[in-house]
Amino acid sequence: MLAYILKRLALMVPTLVGILLVSFVVIQFVPGGPVEQLISELQNRGAAGEAASGGGSLYRGAAGLDAARLAEIRALYGFDKPAHERFLDLLSRYLRFDLGESYFHHRSVLGLVADKLPVSISLGAWTFLIVYLTCIPLGIAKAVRDGSTFDVATSTVILVGYAIPGFLLGLALLVLFGGGSFWSLFPLRGLVSDNWAELDLLGKVCDYLWHMVLPVTASTVGGFAVMTLLTKASFLEEIRKQYVLTARAKGLGERAVLYRHVFRNAMIPLVTGFPAAFIGIFFTGSLLIETTFSLDGLGLLSYQSVLRRDYPVVLGTLYLYTLLGLLAKLASDLSYVLIDPRIGFEAVDR
């Protein structure tokens, strides 16, 4: 096991370097970078000052900024060095887990991510728990009652929920229950109320849960279909195998067959997906859900960073998400062996 883990960790290094290299090269050709944006802002200010002072401003119109000011701006953002030197410097900093400082927030990237995590963790944790705790029992029930009215009705409901975009459902919930045209039962925005610090412990918990009802509902409804149908398919595949017929022939009851024999084998593909799903839900913020409910999370941070060409945030979060994703994949592969000892590390490696 140790040799396998060390091998996988060693393979993560070229993967991370390759992803960062491709992203860094793409960034070099994207127009409207931070240097261009700052130059445009300075020119607009200069034009406004020239108009206000009747031509007495230092702004020189079509001549733009002088060479010294342009060099100063490029040095400010680190673009005074060749591209390969900047990439090597980025790698050396990332090895020390220094993700740099945002151009626009003027804060460290790690600090920004840490500030946005409460929103993403709140949405991710509740979504993860509700989806898995609901879909696995529902999928088992559908597999046992395959083809029944219950199976058809529940499939219809979850597929309708899957077809509704999360942000559209969120808007409908706000209109219905957020003080729109009908009932004002839940808050419109934010993770907590403005007076949250003044509340006691029970009041803080209730206030937090009160704010989470609508966004969590909007983010979970669409996720029921995939996990439920995957659970059903996995259990149906196991129920139809020969060892189940043998267990029934020996006189075992249906519950004993289902939970003592089928359950463990059918849960392997579901449980091994837990680490990746856990990391993905926690750290992949939903931009539309966050925007709809005015939640300042990682999704909104990533979107704004791309628009502003805030390259330290874009590359830093990409590095962080890629590293977590690779570790989650390693944890998934290890869970195969831990759940089913018949699977060796050689088979997992292939």
Short mmCIF file of C-alpha atoms in Angstrom, two decimals:
data_model
loop_
_atom_site.label_atom_id
_atom_site.label_comp_id
_atom_site.label_asym_id
_atom_site.label_seq_id
_atom_site.Cartn_x
_atom_site.Cartn_y
_atom_site.Cartn_z
CA MET A 1 0.00 0.00 0.00
CA LEU A 2 2.79 2.44 0.89
CA ALA A 3 4.53 1.89 -2.45
CA TYR A 4 1.28 2.47 -4.31
CA ILE A 5 0.55 5.69 -2.39
CA LEU A 6 4.07 7.02 -2.98
CA LYS A 7 3.79 6.21 -6.68
CA ARG A 8 0.48 8.04 -6.98
CA LEU A 9 1.81 11.05 -5.07
CA ALA A 10 4.82 11.19 -7.37
CA LEU A 11 2.53 11.14 -10.42
CA MET A 12 0.61 14.11 -9.05
CA VAL A 13 3.61 16.40 -9.52
CA PRO A 14 3.79 16.28 -13.36
CA THR A 15 -0.02 16.42 -13.50
CA LEU A 16 -0.10 19.62 -11.46
CA VAL A 17 2.78 21.14 -13.42
CA GLY A 18 1.12 20.26 -16.73
CA ILE A 19 -2.24 21.78 -15.77
CA LEU A 20 -0.59 24.95 -14.49
CA LEU A 21 1.59 25.21 -17.61
CA VAL A 22 -1.37 24.93 -19.98
CA SER A 23 -3.37 27.47 -17.97
CA PHE A 24 -0.40 29.84 -17.74
CA VAL A 25 0.20 29.67 -21.52
CA VAL A 26 -3.48 30.32 -22.26
CA ILE A 27 -3.46 33.33 -19.94
CA GLN A 28 -0.60 34.90 -21.92
CA PHE A 29 -2.84 35.18 -24.98
CA VAL A 30 -5.99 36.43 -23.24
CA PRO A 31 -6.63 40.10 -24.12
CA GLY A 32 -7.53 42.68 -21.53
CA GLY A 33 -5.16 41.58 -18.77
CA PRO A 34 -4.58 43.47 -15.50
CA VAL A 35 -1.96 45.74 -17.11
CA GLU A 36 -4.32 46.75 -19.90
CA GLN A 37 -7.19 47.25 -17.46
CA LEU A 38 -5.12 49.55 -15.22
CA ILE A 39 -3.83 51.50 -18.22
CA SER A 40 -7.39 51.99 -19.45
CA GLU A 41 -8.49 53.13 -15.99
CA LEU A 42 -5.62 55.63 -15.74
CA GLN A 43 -6.33 56.97 -19.20
CA ASN A 44 -10.01 57.41 -18.40
CA ARG A 45 -9.10 59.30 -15.23
CA GLY A 46 -6.64 61.41 -17.19
CA ALA A 47 -9.22 62.23 -19.84
CA ALA A 48 -11.72 63.21 -17.18
CA GLY A 49 -9.11 65.40 -15.44
CA GLU A 50 -8.17 67.04 -18.72
CA ALA A 51 -11.77 67.86 -19.47
CA ALA A 52 -12.32 69.24 -15.97
CA SER A 53 -9.17 71.41 -16.03
CA GLY A 54 -9.67 72.72 -19.55
CA GLY A 55 -6.63 70.96 -21.00
CA GLY A 56 -4.26 71.51 -18.10
CA SER A 57 -3.94 67.85 -17.16
CA LEU A 58 -0.76 65.82 -17.64
CA TYR A 59 -2.75 63.34 -19.71
CA ARG A 60 -1.47 63.48 -23.28
CA GLY A 61 -4.54 62.24 -25.16
CA ALA A 62 -3.85 59.77 -27.98
CA ALA A 63 -0.18 59.56 -26.95
CA GLY A 64 -1.28 57.57 -23.91
CA LEU A 65 0.96 56.99 -20.90
CA ASP A 66 4.69 57.58 -21.07
CA ALA A 67 7.13 54.66 -21.24
CA ALA A 68 8.28 55.06 -17.64
CA ARG A 69 4.72 54.77 -16.31
CA LEU A 70 4.04 51.73 -18.52
CA ALA A 71 7.19 50.03 -17.22
CA GLU A 72 6.15 50.82 -13.66
CA ILE A 73 2.71 49.26 -14.20
CA ARG A 74 4.17 46.11 -15.74
CA ALA A 75 6.62 45.77 -12.85
CA LEU A 76 3.73 46.21 -10.39
CA TYR A 77 2.06 43.06 -11.72
CA GLY A 78 5.30 41.19 -12.37
CA PHE A 79 5.03 41.36 -16.14
CA ASP A 80 8.47 42.96 -16.49
CA LYS A 81 10.03 39.48 -16.50
CA PRO A 82 9.99 36.93 -19.35
CA ALA A 83 7.15 34.41 -19.29
CA HIS A 84 9.35 31.40 -18.45
CA GLU A 85 10.85 33.21 -15.43
CA ARG A 86 7.40 34.12 -14.17
CA PHE A 87 6.23 30.50 -14.53
CA LEU A 88 9.26 29.12 -12.68
CA ASP A 89 8.73 31.70 -9.94
CA LEU A 90 5.08 30.64 -9.71
CA LEU A 91 6.06 26.98 -9.33
CA SER A 92 8.61 27.77 -6.63
CA ARG A 93 6.00 29.72 -4.66
CA TYR A 94 3.36 27.01 -5.09
CA LEU A 95 5.77 24.40 -3.72
CA ARG A 96 5.83 26.50 -0.53
CA PHE A 97 2.04 26.75 -0.78
CA ASP A 98 2.28 30.48 -1.35
CA LEU A 99 -0.51 31.19 -3.83
CA GLY A 100 0.30 34.87 -4.19
CA GLU A 101 -1.75 38.01 -3.64
CA SER A 102 -4.85 39.16 -5.49
CA TYR A 103 -4.39 42.10 -7.86
CA PHE A 104 -7.74 43.64 -6.96
CA HIS A 105 -8.49 42.50 -3.41
CA HIS A 106 -4.88 43.14 -2.28
CA ARG A 107 -5.02 40.09 -0.05
CA SER A 108 -3.47 36.65 -0.15
CA VAL A 109 -5.30 34.09 -2.26
CA LEU A 110 -5.41 31.65 0.66
CA GLY A 111 -7.00 34.33 2.82
CA LEU A 112 -9.65 35.01 0.18
CA VAL A 113 -10.45 31.31 -0.17
CA ALA A 114 -10.66 30.94 3.61
CA ASP A 115 -13.13 33.84 3.80
CA LYS A 116 -15.37 32.34 1.11
CA LEU A 117 -15.28 28.79 2.50
CA PRO A 118 -18.11 29.16 5.07
CA VAL A 119 -20.63 29.75 2.28
CA SER A 120 -19.36 26.90 0.10
CA ILE A 121 -19.04 24.53 3.06
CA SER A 122 -22.57 25.38 4.18
CA LEU A 123 -24.05 24.66 0.76
CA GLY A 124 -21.77 21.68 0.15
CA ALA A 125 -22.22 19.93 3.49
CA TRP A 126 -26.00 20.11 3.52
CA THR A 127 -26.23 19.18 -0.16
CA PHE A 128 -23.94 16.20 0.33
CA LEU A 129 -25.77 14.90 3.40
CA ILE A 130 -29.28 15.39 2.06
CA VAL A 131 -28.52 13.89 -1.36
CA TYR A 132 -26.80 10.77 -0.02
CA LEU A 133 -29.12 10.18 2.94
CA THR A 134 -32.16 10.50 0.68
CA CYS A 135 -31.01 8.89 -2.55
CA ILE A 136 -29.47 5.68 -1.20
CA PRO A 137 -32.60 4.49 0.69
CA LEU A 138 -34.80 5.67 -2.18
CA GLY A 139 -32.65 3.86 -4.74
CA ILE A 140 -32.80 0.63 -2.70
CA ALA A 141 -36.57 0.91 -2.41
CA LYS A 142 -36.88 1.49 -6.16
CA ALA A 143 -34.66 -1.53 -6.92
CA VAL A 144 -36.74 -3.80 -4.69
CA ARG A 145 -39.96 -2.49 -6.29
CA ASP A 146 -38.62 -2.30 -9.84
CA GLY A 147 -41.40 -1.61 -12.33
CA SER A 148 -44.04 -0.87 -9.69
CA THR A 149 -46.18 2.24 -9.44
CA PHE A 150 -43.89 3.53 -6.69
CA ASP A 151 -40.85 3.12 -8.96
CA VAL A 152 -42.46 4.92 -11.90
CA ALA A 153 -43.89 7.75 -9.76
CA THR A 154 -40.62 8.47 -7.92
CA SER A 155 -38.64 8.33 -11.18
CA THR A 156 -41.00 10.88 -12.70
CA VAL A 157 -40.65 13.22 -9.72
CA ILE A 158 -36.85 13.11 -9.51
CA LEU A 159 -36.43 13.47 -13.28
CA VAL A 160 -38.67 16.53 -13.27
CA GLY A 161 -36.51 17.94 -10.47
CA TYR A 162 -33.38 17.12 -12.46
CA ALA A 163 -34.76 18.99 -15.49
CA ILE A 164 -35.34 22.20 -13.53
CA PRO A 165 -32.20 24.40 -13.36
CA GLY A 166 -31.14 25.16 -9.80
CA PHE A 167 -31.09 28.92 -10.23
CA LEU A 168 -34.59 28.87 -11.79
CA LEU A 169 -35.91 26.85 -8.87
CA GLY A 170 -34.16 29.28 -6.53
CA LEU A 171 -35.93 32.24 -8.15
CA ALA A 172 -39.26 30.44 -7.86
CA LEU A 173 -38.62 29.72 -4.17
CA LEU A 174 -37.74 33.37 -3.54
CA VAL A 175 -40.92 34.53 -5.25
CA LEU A 176 -43.06 32.04 -3.34
CA PHE A 177 -41.45 32.05 0.12
CA GLY A 178 -38.94 34.92 0.20
CA GLY A 179 -41.28 37.86 0.33
CA GLY A 180 -41.97 38.06 -3.39
CA SER A 181 -45.57 37.89 -4.49
CA PHE A 182 -46.77 35.35 -1.94
CA TRP A 183 -45.36 34.43 1.51
CA SER A 184 -42.44 35.99 3.39
CA LEU A 185 -41.27 32.93 5.29
CA PHE A 186 -37.52 32.88 4.59
CA PRO A 187 -34.81 35.56 4.18
CA LEU A 188 -33.89 36.81 0.74
CA ARG A 189 -30.12 36.91 1.08
CA GLY A 190 -27.06 36.14 3.16
CA LEU A 191 -25.86 33.27 5.32
CA VAL A 192 -26.97 34.82 8.63
CA SER A 193 -28.94 37.83 9.78
CA ASP A 194 -27.39 41.22 10.54
CA ASN A 195 -27.93 40.75 14.30
CA TRP A 196 -26.47 37.24 14.32
CA ALA A 197 -23.64 38.19 16.71
CA GLU A 198 -26.17 39.36 19.30
CA LEU A 199 -28.08 36.05 19.38
CA ASP A 200 -27.51 33.24 21.83
CA LEU A 201 -26.23 29.83 20.67
CA LEU A 202 -29.66 28.37 19.94
CA GLY A 203 -30.71 31.57 18.18
CA LYS A 204 -27.57 31.48 16.00
CA VAL A 205 -28.21 27.86 14.98
CA CYS A 206 -31.86 28.54 14.16
CA ASP A 207 -30.99 31.70 12.25
CA TYR A 208 -28.33 29.89 10.21
CA LEU A 209 -30.67 26.99 9.37
CA TRP A 210 -33.44 29.47 8.51
CA HIS A 211 -31.16 31.11 5.93
CA MET A 212 -30.06 27.74 4.51
CA VAL A 213 -33.49 26.31 3.66
CA LEU A 214 -34.04 27.93 0.26
CA PRO A 215 -30.49 27.77 -1.21
CA VAL A 216 -29.98 24.18 -0.07
CA THR A 217 -33.34 23.17 -1.53
CA ALA A 218 -32.44 24.80 -4.85
CA SER A 219 -29.03 23.10 -4.96
CA THR A 220 -30.14 19.58 -3.93
CA VAL A 221 -33.28 18.92 -5.97
CA GLY A 222 -31.36 18.54 -9.22
CA GLY A 223 -28.89 16.09 -7.65
CA PHE A 224 -31.42 13.48 -6.57
CA ALA A 225 -31.86 11.84 -9.99
CA VAL A 226 -28.28 10.74 -10.68
CA MET A 227 -27.54 9.25 -7.27
CA THR A 228 -30.96 7.59 -6.93
CA LEU A 229 -30.83 5.93 -10.35
CA LEU A 230 -27.19 4.92 -9.84
CA THR A 231 -28.11 3.26 -6.54
CA LYS A 232 -31.06 1.50 -8.14
CA ALA A 233 -28.97 0.23 -11.07
CA SER A 234 -26.22 -1.00 -8.75
CA PHE A 235 -28.64 -2.92 -6.54
CA LEU A 236 -30.55 -4.36 -9.51
CA GLU A 237 -27.31 -5.66 -10.98
CA GLU A 238 -26.43 -7.44 -7.73
CA ILE A 239 -29.96 -8.75 -7.10
CA ARG A 240 -29.91 -10.58 -10.44
CA LYS A 241 -26.63 -12.41 -9.75
CA GLN A 242 -26.35 -16.09 -9.00
CA TYR A 243 -25.28 -15.77 -5.36
CA VAL A 244 -28.57 -14.01 -4.55
CA LEU A 245 -30.54 -16.91 -6.02
CA THR A 246 -28.40 -19.30 -3.98
CA ALA A 247 -29.04 -17.34 -0.77
CA ARG A 248 -32.78 -17.35 -1.42
CA ALA A 249 -32.69 -21.08 -2.16
CA LYS A 250 -31.13 -21.65 1.25
CA GLY A 251 -34.20 -20.10 2.84
CA LEU A 252 -32.91 -16.65 3.76
CA GLY A 253 -35.51 -13.91 4.00
CA GLU A 254 -35.53 -10.98 1.59
CA ARG A 255 -34.21 -8.50 4.18
CA ALA A 256 -31.35 -10.83 5.08
CA VAL A 257 -30.48 -11.33 1.42
CA LEU A 258 -30.66 -7.61 0.72
CA TYR A 259 -28.69 -6.27 3.68
CA ARG A 260 -26.31 -9.17 4.42
CA HIS A 261 -25.33 -10.05 0.86
CA VAL A 262 -26.45 -7.49 -1.72
CA PHE A 263 -25.85 -4.29 0.24
CA ARG A 264 -22.09 -4.57 0.62
CA ASN A 265 -21.40 -5.41 -3.01
CA ALA A 266 -23.86 -2.88 -4.40
CA MET A 267 -22.50 -0.05 -2.28
CA ILE A 268 -18.92 -0.38 -3.59
CA PRO A 269 -19.32 1.99 -6.58
CA LEU A 270 -21.28 4.44 -4.42
CA VAL A 271 -19.03 4.53 -1.37
CA THR A 272 -15.85 4.78 -3.42
CA GLY A 273 -17.24 7.93 -4.99
CA PHE A 274 -17.68 9.62 -1.59
CA PRO A 275 -14.24 11.33 -1.40
CA ALA A 276 -14.45 12.92 -4.86
CA ALA A 277 -18.09 13.94 -4.37
CA PHE A 278 -17.30 15.32 -0.91
CA ILE A 279 -14.43 17.48 -2.16
CA GLY A 280 -16.28 18.50 -5.30
CA ILE A 281 -19.41 19.65 -3.51
CA PHE A 282 -17.45 21.49 -0.83
CA PHE A 283 -15.06 23.42 -3.02
CA THR A 284 -16.91 23.86 -6.30
CA GLY A 285 -19.14 26.78 -5.53
CA SER A 286 -22.34 27.23 -7.51
CA LEU A 287 -22.18 30.66 -9.10
CA LEU A 288 -25.87 30.87 -10.01
CA ILE A 289 -27.11 29.68 -6.61
CA GLU A 290 -24.76 32.08 -4.82
CA THR A 291 -25.83 34.95 -7.05
CA THR A 292 -29.53 34.18 -6.67
CA PHE A 293 -29.37 34.15 -2.88
CA SER A 294 -26.64 36.83 -2.53
CA LEU A 295 -24.12 34.41 -1.02
CA ASP A 296 -20.47 35.44 -1.38
CA GLY A 297 -18.79 32.08 -1.92
CA LEU A 298 -16.07 30.43 -4.00
CA GLY A 299 -18.22 30.30 -7.14
CA LEU A 300 -18.67 34.06 -7.19
CA LEU A 301 -14.99 34.61 -6.36
CA SER A 302 -13.86 32.44 -9.30
CA TYR A 303 -16.24 34.15 -11.72
CA GLN A 304 -15.19 37.66 -10.70
CA SER A 305 -11.51 36.70 -10.85
CA VAL A 306 -11.86 35.52 -14.45
CA LEU A 307 -13.69 38.70 -15.47
CA ARG A 308 -11.11 40.94 -13.79
CA ARG A 309 -8.16 38.88 -15.06
CA ASP A 310 -7.07 38.42 -11.45
CA TYR A 311 -4.47 35.84 -12.42
CA PRO A 312 -3.13 34.99 -8.94
CA VAL A 313 -6.65 34.06 -7.81
CA VAL A 314 -7.41 32.16 -11.04
CA LEU A 315 -4.19 30.12 -10.98
CA GLY A 316 -4.09 29.79 -7.19
CA THR A 317 -7.60 28.38 -6.91
CA LEU A 318 -6.98 26.15 -9.94
CA TYR A 319 -3.88 24.74 -8.24
CA LEU A 320 -5.78 24.22 -4.99
CA TYR A 321 -8.79 22.54 -6.63
CA THR A 322 -6.58 20.31 -8.79
CA LEU A 323 -4.52 19.19 -5.81
CA LEU A 324 -7.64 18.40 -3.79
CA GLY A 325 -9.16 16.58 -6.76
CA LEU A 326 -6.08 14.39 -7.21
CA LEU A 327 -6.01 13.56 -3.49
CA ALA A 328 -9.73 12.72 -3.63
CA LYS A 329 -9.09 10.38 -6.57
CA LEU A 330 -6.35 8.66 -4.58
CA ALA A 331 -8.71 8.30 -1.60
CA SER A 332 -11.35 6.81 -3.92
CA ASP A 333 -8.92 4.21 -5.24
CA LEU A 334 -7.80 3.29 -1.73
CA SER A 335 -11.41 2.93 -0.61
CA TYR A 336 -11.94 0.18 -3.21
CA VAL A 337 -9.39 -1.99 -1.44
CA LEU A 338 -10.58 -1.09 2.05
CA ILE A 339 -14.20 -1.94 1.21
CA ASP A 340 -13.49 -5.08 -0.82
CA PRO A 341 -10.24 -6.86 0.19
CA ARG A 342 -10.52 -9.05 -2.91
CA ILE A 343 -9.36 -6.05 -4.97
CA GLY A 344 -5.58 -5.69 -4.93
CA PHE A 345 -3.55 -2.54 -5.50
CA GLU A 346 -2.27 -4.00 -8.78
CA ALA A 347 -5.85 -4.15 -10.09
CA VAL A 348 -6.59 -0.63 -8.88
CA ASP A 349 -3.41 0.66 -10.52
CA ARG A 350 -4.45 -0.80 -13.85
#
